[in-house]
Tab-separated table of C-alpha atoms in Angstrom:
chain	number	residue	atom	x	y	z
R	1390	MET	CA	35.347	34.787	-149.838
R	1391	THR	CA	33.407	37.250	-151.970
R	1392	ARG	CA	35.476	39.040	-154.537
R	1393	LEU	CA	36.083	42.735	-154.088
R	1394	THR	CA	34.560	44.603	-157.005
R	1395	PRO	CA	34.508	48.273	-157.992
R	1396	PRO	CA	31.462	50.300	-157.012
R	1397	THR	CA	30.291	50.747	-160.604
R	1398	ARG	CA	30.492	48.530	-163.646
R	1399	ARG	CA	29.825	48.795	-167.343
R	1400	ARG	CA	27.546	46.061	-168.609
R	1401	THR	CA	30.111	44.256	-170.679
R	1402	ALA	CA	30.922	40.602	-171.173
R	1403	ALA	CA	33.613	40.942	-168.496
R	1404	ALA	CA	31.079	42.337	-166.032
R	1405	ALA	CA	28.714	39.491	-166.841
R	1406	ALA	CA	31.099	36.992	-165.341
R	1407	LEU	CA	31.090	38.962	-162.105
R	1408	LEU	CA	27.300	39.296	-162.110
R	1409	ALA	CA	26.949	35.547	-162.315
R	1410	LEU	CA	28.533	35.330	-158.865
R	1411	LEU	CA	25.447	36.944	-157.353
R	1412	LEU	CA	22.244	36.027	-159.158
R	1413	PRO	CA	22.077	32.961	-161.403
R	1414	ILE	CA	21.672	34.912	-164.601
R	1415	PRO	CA	22.794	33.556	-167.998
R	1416	LEU	CA	25.998	35.240	-169.106
R	1417	ALA	CA	24.593	36.047	-172.511
R	1418	ALA	CA	21.642	37.799	-170.935
R	1419	ALA	CA	23.749	39.591	-168.349
R	1420	GLY	CA	26.014	41.021	-171.009
R	1421	THR	CA	23.123	42.966	-172.511
R	1422	ALA	CA	21.109	45.494	-170.550
R	1423	VAL	CA	17.398	44.724	-170.282
R	1424	ALA	CA	15.223	47.820	-170.496
R	1425	ALA	CA	13.061	48.378	-167.452
R	1426	ASP	CA	9.966	48.650	-169.687
R	1427	SER	CA	10.773	45.601	-171.828
R	1428	PRO	CA	8.395	42.613	-171.854
R	1429	ALA	CA	10.949	40.536	-169.904
R	1430	ALA	CA	11.265	43.164	-167.200
R	1431	ALA	CA	7.512	43.606	-167.074
R	1432	GLU	CA	7.066	39.886	-166.608
R	1433	ARG	CA	9.607	39.863	-163.783
R	1434	SER	CA	7.826	42.763	-162.110
R	1435	ARG	CA	4.653	40.644	-162.019
R	1436	THR	CA	6.452	37.598	-160.662
R	1437	ALA	CA	5.538	36.801	-157.073
R	1438	VAL	CA	8.895	35.761	-155.646
R	1439	GLU	CA	8.617	33.603	-152.542
R	1440	LEU	CA	11.308	31.822	-150.557
R	1441	PRO	CA	10.779	28.107	-149.832
R	1442	ARG	CA	8.621	27.500	-146.788
R	1443	PRO	CA	10.372	26.474	-143.568
R	1444	THR	CA	10.227	22.771	-142.772
R	1445	GLY	CA	9.892	22.815	-138.970
R	1446	ARG	CA	6.840	22.667	-136.742
R	1447	PHE	CA	7.038	26.224	-135.399
R	1448	ALA	CA	5.880	29.452	-136.940
R	1449	VAL	CA	8.659	32.022	-137.221
R	1450	GLY	CA	8.828	35.426	-135.574
R	1451	ARG	CA	11.265	38.214	-136.342
R	1452	GLU	CA	12.480	41.421	-134.762
R	1453	ASP	CA	15.249	43.815	-135.760
R	1454	LEU	CA	17.787	45.087	-133.247
R	1455	HIS	CA	20.092	48.076	-133.581
R	1456	LEU	CA	23.177	47.598	-131.400
R	1457	VAL	CA	25.863	50.199	-130.708
R	1458	ASP	CA	29.271	49.250	-129.313
R	1459	ARG	CA	30.555	52.464	-127.771
R	1460	SER	CA	33.789	50.803	-126.704
R	1461	ARG	CA	34.967	50.568	-130.337
R	1462	THR	CA	35.481	53.109	-133.076
R	1463	ASP	CA	34.153	51.919	-136.401
R	1464	PRO	CA	37.212	50.660	-138.328
R	1465	TRP	CA	35.852	51.597	-141.751
R	1466	ALA	CA	34.381	55.034	-141.027
R	1467	GLY	CA	37.297	55.920	-138.740
R	1468	SER	CA	34.944	57.725	-136.380
R	1469	GLY	CA	31.836	57.033	-134.366
R	1470	PRO	CA	30.983	53.838	-132.488
R	1471	ARG	CA	30.671	50.443	-134.139
R	1472	GLU	CA	27.078	49.579	-135.061
R	1473	LEU	CA	25.252	46.379	-135.960
R	1474	LEU	CA	21.818	45.705	-137.421
R	1475	VAL	CA	20.549	42.278	-136.363
R	1476	THR	CA	17.442	40.350	-137.399
R	1477	MET	CA	16.332	37.928	-134.700
R	1478	ARG	CA	14.219	34.957	-135.802
R	1479	TYR	CA	12.693	32.570	-133.303
R	1480	PRO	CA	9.995	29.929	-132.731
R	1481	ALA	CA	6.725	31.851	-132.574
R	1482	ARG	CA	3.041	31.395	-131.907
R	1483	ARG	CA	0.925	31.051	-134.985
R	1484	ASP	CA	-1.451	33.820	-135.994
R	1485	THR	CA	0.579	36.517	-134.244
R	1486	GLY	CA	2.655	39.319	-135.733
R	1487	SER	CA	2.497	40.864	-139.186
R	1488	ALA	CA	4.214	40.368	-142.521
R	1489	GLY	CA	7.672	41.899	-142.827
R	1490	ARG	CA	9.692	43.095	-145.790
R	1491	TYR	CA	12.687	41.411	-147.351
R	1492	LEU	CA	14.640	44.598	-148.089
R	1493	THR	CA	13.852	48.282	-148.050
R	1494	ARG	CA	13.510	49.904	-151.438
R	1495	GLU	CA	16.888	51.648	-151.150
R	1496	GLU	CA	18.654	48.483	-149.968
R	1497	ALA	CA	17.239	46.601	-152.954
R	1498	ARG	CA	18.102	49.383	-155.387
R	1499	LEU	CA	21.703	49.609	-154.230
R	1500	LEU	CA	22.130	45.844	-154.390
R	1501	LEU	CA	20.772	45.660	-157.948
R	1502	VAL	CA	22.864	48.631	-159.079
R	1503	ASP	CA	26.019	47.170	-157.578
R	1504	LYS	CA	25.478	43.919	-159.445
R	1505	GLY	CA	24.499	45.612	-162.706
R	1506	LEU	CA	20.983	44.167	-162.578
R	1507	ASP	CA	19.005	47.360	-162.032
R	1508	GLN	CA	17.827	47.355	-165.650
R	1509	ALA	CA	16.941	43.649	-165.554
R	1510	ILE	CA	15.050	43.290	-162.272
R	1511	PRO	CA	12.619	45.892	-160.915
R	1512	VAL	CA	13.282	47.008	-157.359
R	1513	GLU	CA	9.748	46.001	-156.389
R	1514	THR	CA	10.408	42.395	-157.339
R	1515	LEU	CA	13.249	42.148	-154.840
R	1516	THR	CA	11.634	44.173	-152.053
R	1517	GLY	CA	8.474	42.104	-152.431
R	1518	THR	CA	10.187	38.751	-151.906
R	1519	ALA	CA	7.850	36.861	-149.599
R	1520	SER	CA	9.044	34.871	-146.616
R	1521	ALA	CA	7.455	33.110	-143.668
R	1522	ALA	CA	8.519	35.190	-140.671
R	1523	ARG	CA	6.060	37.465	-138.889
R	1524	THR	CA	7.327	40.719	-137.397
R	1525	GLY	CA	6.610	41.061	-133.707
R	1526	ALA	CA	5.156	37.567	-133.309
R	1527	ARG	CA	4.997	36.211	-129.759
R	1528	PRO	CA	7.673	33.588	-129.014
R	1529	VAL	CA	6.867	30.039	-127.968
R	1530	ALA	CA	8.028	29.566	-124.391
R	1531	GLY	CA	11.178	27.498	-123.969
R	1532	ARG	CA	14.956	27.662	-124.151
R	1533	TYR	CA	16.476	27.366	-127.606
R	1534	PRO	CA	20.023	27.157	-128.995
R	1535	LEU	CA	21.331	30.355	-130.584
R	1536	VAL	CA	22.834	30.486	-134.081
R	1537	VAL	CA	24.605	33.619	-135.339
R	1538	LEU	CA	24.559	34.059	-139.136
R	1539	SER	CA	26.981	36.390	-140.939
R	1540	PRO	CA	26.477	37.195	-144.660
R	1541	GLY	CA	28.929	37.492	-147.512
R	1542	PHE	CA	30.914	40.643	-148.171
R	1543	THR	CA	28.877	43.421	-149.846
R	1544	VAL	CA	25.538	41.635	-149.390
R	1545	HIS	CA	22.731	42.159	-146.899
R	1546	ARG	CA	21.864	39.878	-143.977
R	1547	ALA	CA	18.539	39.194	-145.703
R	1548	THR	CA	20.375	36.987	-148.205
R	1549	LEU	CA	20.405	34.180	-145.595
R	1550	THR	CA	16.660	34.369	-144.872
R	1551	ALA	CA	15.698	30.924	-146.190
R	1552	LEU	CA	18.231	29.222	-143.920
R	1553	ALA	CA	17.461	31.446	-140.925
R	1554	GLU	CA	13.724	30.869	-141.126
R	1555	ASP	CA	14.109	27.126	-141.433
R	1556	LEU	CA	16.344	26.949	-138.372
R	1557	ALA	CA	13.913	29.062	-136.358
R	1558	SER	CA	11.013	26.839	-137.425
R	1559	ARG	CA	12.963	23.858	-136.086
R	1560	GLY	CA	13.553	25.342	-132.655
R	1561	TYR	CA	16.569	27.661	-132.909
R	1562	VAL	CA	16.942	31.344	-132.192
R	1563	VAL	CA	18.813	32.885	-135.121
R	1564	ALA	CA	20.628	36.225	-135.127
R	1565	ALA	CA	21.485	37.394	-138.673
R	1566	VAL	CA	23.958	40.285	-138.541
R	1567	ASP	CA	24.668	43.207	-140.829
R	1568	HIS	CA	28.141	44.563	-140.052
R	1569	ALA	CA	28.172	48.329	-140.608
R	1570	TYR	CA	29.772	49.556	-143.845
R	1571	GLU	CA	30.343	46.030	-145.186
R	1572	SER	CA	27.339	45.793	-147.515
R	1573	VAL	CA	26.509	47.936	-150.541
R	1574	GLY	CA	23.503	49.221	-148.628
R	1575	THR	CA	21.945	48.605	-145.214
R	1576	ALA	CA	19.281	50.816	-143.638
R	1577	PHE	CA	20.138	51.965	-140.111
R	1578	PRO	CA	17.990	54.070	-137.760
R	1579	GLY	CA	17.670	57.769	-138.426
R	1580	GLY	CA	17.075	57.376	-142.149
R	1581	ARG	CA	20.704	56.400	-142.742
R	1582	VAL	CA	21.685	53.899	-145.428
R	1583	LEU	CA	25.273	52.801	-144.807
R	1584	THR	CA	27.246	51.768	-147.880
R	1585	CYS	CA	30.382	49.701	-148.312
R	1586	LEU	CA	33.231	51.815	-147.000
R	1587	ALA	CA	35.050	48.557	-146.305
R	1588	CYS	CA	35.073	47.655	-149.998
R	1589	ASP	CA	37.886	50.080	-150.770
R	1590	LYS	CA	39.677	49.859	-147.434
R	1591	ALA	CA	39.834	46.067	-147.481
R	1592	ARG	CA	41.960	46.301	-150.624
R	1593	GLU	CA	44.616	47.866	-148.413
R	1594	THR	CA	44.073	45.962	-145.159
R	1595	GLY	CA	43.324	42.544	-146.639
R	1596	MET	CA	40.288	40.434	-145.860
R	1597	GLN	CA	41.645	39.196	-142.537
R	1598	ALA	CA	40.853	42.641	-141.157
R	1599	VAL	CA	37.212	42.070	-142.158
R	1600	SER	CA	37.136	38.594	-140.643
R	1601	ASP	CA	38.785	39.644	-137.376
R	1602	ASN	CA	36.521	42.670	-137.077
R	1603	ARG	CA	33.439	40.519	-137.550
R	1604	ALA	CA	34.674	38.243	-134.775
R	1605	ARG	CA	34.664	41.248	-132.449
R	1606	ASP	CA	31.187	42.163	-133.691
R	1607	VAL	CA	29.903	38.700	-132.839
R	1608	SER	CA	31.403	38.711	-129.357
R	1609	PHE	CA	29.715	42.059	-128.707
R	1610	LEU	CA	26.445	40.646	-130.038
R	1611	LEU	CA	26.696	37.685	-127.673
R	1612	ASP	CA	27.361	40.059	-124.778
R	1613	ARG	CA	24.176	41.959	-125.640
R	1614	LEU	CA	22.054	38.833	-126.085
R	1615	THR	CA	23.273	36.767	-123.149
R	1616	GLY	CA	24.641	39.301	-120.660
R	1617	PRO	CA	22.980	40.557	-117.476
R	1618	HIS	CA	21.100	43.361	-119.273
R	1619	PRO	CA	20.166	41.901	-122.686
R	1620	ALA	CA	19.240	44.181	-125.565
R	1621	TRP	CA	16.511	41.882	-126.874
R	1622	ARG	CA	13.232	41.702	-124.997
R	1623	HIS	CA	12.874	37.958	-125.680
R	1624	ALA	CA	16.438	37.064	-124.664
R	1625	GLY	CA	15.092	34.741	-121.994
R	1626	ILE	CA	14.380	32.095	-124.629
R	1627	VAL	CA	18.086	31.877	-125.557
R	1628	ASP	CA	20.035	28.952	-124.116
R	1629	ARG	CA	23.340	30.634	-123.288
R	1630	GLY	CA	25.188	27.337	-123.151
R	1631	ARG	CA	24.336	26.303	-126.714
R	1632	ILE	CA	25.673	28.812	-129.255
R	1633	ALA	CA	26.968	28.293	-132.796
R	1634	MET	CA	28.021	30.554	-135.652
R	1635	ALA	CA	27.595	30.007	-139.374
R	1636	GLY	CA	28.161	32.271	-142.321
R	1637	HIS	CA	28.513	32.592	-146.056
R	1638	SER	CA	31.742	33.625	-147.778
R	1639	ILE	CA	33.654	36.025	-145.494
R	1640	GLY	CA	30.861	35.490	-142.974
R	1641	GLY	CA	31.755	31.804	-142.862
R	1642	ALA	CA	35.444	32.574	-142.594
R	1643	SER	CA	34.593	34.858	-139.688
R	1644	ALA	CA	33.182	31.886	-137.783
R	1645	ILE	CA	36.755	30.635	-137.457
R	1646	ALA	CA	37.989	34.017	-136.253
R	1647	ALA	CA	35.139	34.252	-133.746
R	1648	MET	CA	35.655	30.743	-132.392
R	1649	ALA	CA	39.373	31.385	-131.997
R	1650	THR	CA	38.683	34.245	-129.583
R	1651	ASP	CA	35.293	33.448	-128.016
R	1652	PRO	CA	34.833	30.125	-126.186
R	1653	ARG	CA	31.077	30.667	-125.942
R	1654	ILE	CA	30.732	29.570	-129.565
R	1655	ARG	CA	30.512	25.776	-129.432
R	1656	ALA	CA	30.388	24.973	-133.161
R	1657	GLY	CA	30.953	26.666	-136.521
R	1658	VAL	CA	30.025	26.442	-140.202
R	1659	ASN	CA	31.813	28.056	-143.133
R	1660	MET	CA	29.726	28.114	-146.315
R	1661	ASP	CA	32.167	28.593	-149.199
R	1662	GLY	CA	34.359	31.263	-147.649
R	1663	GLY	CA	38.125	31.366	-148.002
R	1664	ASN	CA	39.624	31.359	-144.511
R	1665	ALA	CA	40.973	34.887	-144.291
R	1666	THR	CA	41.790	34.294	-140.621
R	1667	PRO	CA	43.702	31.010	-140.287
R	1668	VAL	CA	42.664	28.335	-137.829
R	1669	PRO	CA	45.122	28.666	-134.902
R	1670	ALA	CA	47.935	26.110	-134.965
R	1671	GLY	CA	46.619	24.778	-131.665
R	1672	GLY	CA	43.141	24.248	-133.106
R	1673	LEU	CA	39.755	25.359	-131.828
R	1674	GLY	CA	39.771	23.553	-128.520
R	1675	GLY	CA	38.232	20.405	-129.946
R	1676	ARG	CA	35.077	22.216	-131.061
R	1677	PRO	CA	33.301	20.905	-134.188
R	1678	PHE	CA	33.453	22.626	-137.559
R	1679	LEU	CA	31.784	22.113	-140.940
R	1680	LEU	CA	33.298	23.248	-144.237
R	1681	LEU	CA	30.441	23.382	-146.761
R	1682	GLY	CA	31.562	24.362	-150.231
R	1683	ALA	CA	30.593	24.793	-153.840
R	1684	GLN	CA	31.727	22.459	-156.584
R	1685	GLY	CA	35.479	22.839	-156.932
R	1686	ARG	CA	36.016	23.499	-153.211
R	1687	GLY	CA	37.279	19.989	-152.576
R	1688	PRO	CA	40.920	19.338	-151.642
R	1689	GLY	CA	43.147	21.416	-153.866
R	1690	GLY	CA	40.283	23.796	-154.664
R	1691	ASN	CA	41.111	26.391	-152.034
R	1692	ALA	CA	44.523	26.843	-150.460
R	1693	SER	CA	43.171	28.126	-147.144
R	1694	TRP	CA	40.951	25.068	-146.634
R	1695	ASP	CA	43.868	22.770	-147.430
R	1696	ARG	CA	46.035	24.746	-144.997
R	1697	ASP	CA	43.522	24.761	-142.147
R	1698	TRP	CA	41.982	21.300	-142.359
R	1699	PRO	CA	44.728	19.621	-140.281
R	1700	HIS	CA	44.316	22.255	-137.530
R	1701	LEU	CA	40.601	21.607	-137.059
R	1702	ASP	CA	40.984	19.439	-133.981
R	1703	GLY	CA	37.408	18.426	-133.204
R	1704	TRP	CA	34.629	16.675	-135.107
R	1705	LYS	CA	34.833	17.949	-138.686
R	1706	ARG	CA	33.418	17.440	-142.157
R	1707	TRP	CA	34.360	18.780	-145.577
R	1708	ILE	CA	31.342	18.618	-147.894
R	1709	THR	CA	30.667	20.049	-151.368
R	1710	PHE	CA	27.639	20.104	-153.677
R	1711	ASP	CA	27.955	19.190	-157.346
R	1712	GLY	CA	26.565	21.802	-159.725
R	1713	SER	CA	26.785	24.550	-157.147
R	1714	GLY	CA	28.334	28.011	-157.134
R	1715	HIS	CA	29.486	30.539	-154.571
R	1716	PHE	CA	25.994	31.866	-153.827
R	1717	THR	CA	24.299	28.459	-153.732
R	1718	PHE	CA	24.132	28.741	-149.932
R	1719	SER	CA	22.142	32.003	-150.003
R	1720	ASP	CA	18.649	32.980	-151.161
R	1721	PHE	CA	19.784	34.073	-154.610
R	1722	PRO	CA	19.440	30.770	-156.513
R	1723	SER	CA	15.834	30.390	-155.332
R	1724	ILE	CA	14.979	33.963	-156.296
R	1725	GLY	CA	16.779	33.654	-159.609
R	1726	GLN	CA	15.040	30.383	-160.480
R	1727	GLN	CA	11.642	32.005	-160.046
R	1728	LEU	CA	12.670	34.869	-162.307
R	1729	GLY	CA	13.938	32.538	-165.015
R	1730	LEU	CA	17.544	33.592	-164.420
R	1731	ASP	CA	19.494	30.356	-164.573
R	1732	ASP	CA	23.260	30.023	-164.396
R	1733	PRO	CA	24.666	27.283	-166.648
R	1734	GLU	CA	27.859	27.286	-164.579
R	1735	ALA	CA	25.914	26.448	-161.391
R	1736	PRO	CA	23.032	24.269	-162.618
R	1737	LEU	CA	21.896	23.022	-159.195
R	1738	PRO	CA	18.264	24.227	-159.068
R	1739	GLY	CA	17.437	27.005	-156.652
R	1740	ASP	CA	15.001	25.062	-154.500
R	1741	ARG	CA	17.419	22.144	-154.308
R	1742	SER	CA	20.185	24.539	-153.252
R	1743	VAL	CA	18.043	25.727	-150.354
R	1744	GLU	CA	17.004	22.171	-149.443
R	1745	LEU	CA	20.563	20.823	-149.286
R	1746	THR	CA	21.924	23.841	-147.409
R	1747	ARG	CA	19.165	23.529	-144.825
R	1748	ARG	CA	19.673	19.772	-144.542
R	1749	TYR	CA	23.407	19.781	-143.828
R	1750	VAL	CA	23.638	22.950	-141.750
R	1751	GLY	CA	20.593	21.866	-139.742
R	1752	ALA	CA	21.951	18.371	-139.198
R	1753	PHE	CA	25.287	19.744	-138.007
R	1754	LEU	CA	23.588	22.027	-135.493
R	1755	ASP	CA	21.211	19.296	-134.315
R	1756	LEU	CA	24.163	17.010	-133.634
R	1757	HIS	CA	26.414	19.493	-131.884
R	1758	LEU	CA	23.963	21.779	-130.073
R	1759	ARG	CA	21.269	19.233	-129.273
R	1760	GLY	CA	23.148	15.954	-129.215
R	1761	GLU	CA	20.746	14.423	-131.738
R	1762	PRO	CA	22.342	11.839	-134.074
R	1763	ARG	CA	22.182	12.790	-137.732
R	1764	PRO	CA	23.376	9.916	-139.974
R	1765	VAL	CA	23.247	12.222	-143.008
R	1766	LEU	CA	26.579	13.588	-141.759
R	1767	ASP	CA	28.247	10.175	-141.764
R	1768	GLY	CA	28.680	9.922	-145.534
R	1769	PRO	CA	26.950	9.930	-148.924
R	1770	SER	CA	23.185	9.445	-149.078
R	1771	ALA	CA	21.240	7.831	-151.917
R	1772	ASP	CA	18.767	10.714	-151.975
R	1773	ALA	CA	21.533	13.326	-152.250
R	1774	PRO	CA	23.768	12.262	-155.142
R	1775	GLU	CA	25.009	15.853	-155.521
R	1776	VAL	CA	26.740	15.770	-152.137
R	1777	ARG	CA	30.438	14.882	-151.874
R	1778	PHE	CA	32.307	14.064	-148.663
R	1779	HIS	CA	36.037	14.755	-148.732
R	1780	THR	CA	38.687	13.156	-146.530
R	1781	PRO	CA	42.041	14.802	-147.311
């Protein structure tokens, strides 16, 4: 799971090691502030950052939903109802909708400040990250499996855009969730930007409180997407009988917590998250699960994965990528590669990181939500020498 870090940092060599967890920036460069008006910063401000194009046959639409659970008090604020911000992506008709933004200016600023990169990367470079989805595009008629995506702790739901768009282009509806007060900055309606109240409180409660709370968030989300009075105007394209959850870091760990309490979720993926909520001793009812980890996450690399592997009682795989790091499964390596910010400790190229993440998560979902055989999940492939299958 993502490490808890203080809200402010000095740009020292010690901070550089933490910064490398987010964007693939060389430690030597991260240890020295880069002036906003320096030639390097100016070059980055001119860089047109674009996420890899989706690989499926559909165009991608997107819509944001604001959901309010009035049955729950927000656990981090201690008052007011629990809120979620959700980006829906779905198979869409071409030439409909309009271009959307990656992050608001304030969301991008807070993210860069939190990671100590505000002097190295202009806000406009991050807000201007281009992606394929079109806001308000008309959906393609049909019934599609639903995949819930939950991001890492402190980071925005947008950080899983490359994966979400690819899944939508291949015929999935994808709901990427921001859990209130669990990122360093997420814009909510009314001009509010909610910051990470959970960052301090989780030091006292432990990360299982985050994981368990996200499980409740996801169940509420499913109620609002598949219930008798759905919150999303296109909810009719969701196949209520084919639902999965995947996430990065604590978001991936939360897939276990959600599956343990919500039988509607038929399959789960944890991308490099320590299992803050253990797999129940009785398993997950035979439902399939994929552990997808960075280099070093093989057996013996994470105590919670070693502990929980025997309790996963359905189809399961434990896969890692050589040369990868914690944020390999997000958009950051692709963005960093385009900005010339390479991490020698995670040398897997950004575009390759996106390609492999899409390949294995997509294959898992195809197999378990669509019943389509995917031999890539059976073992090593000649065209993917970076991929390791583990059988503890």
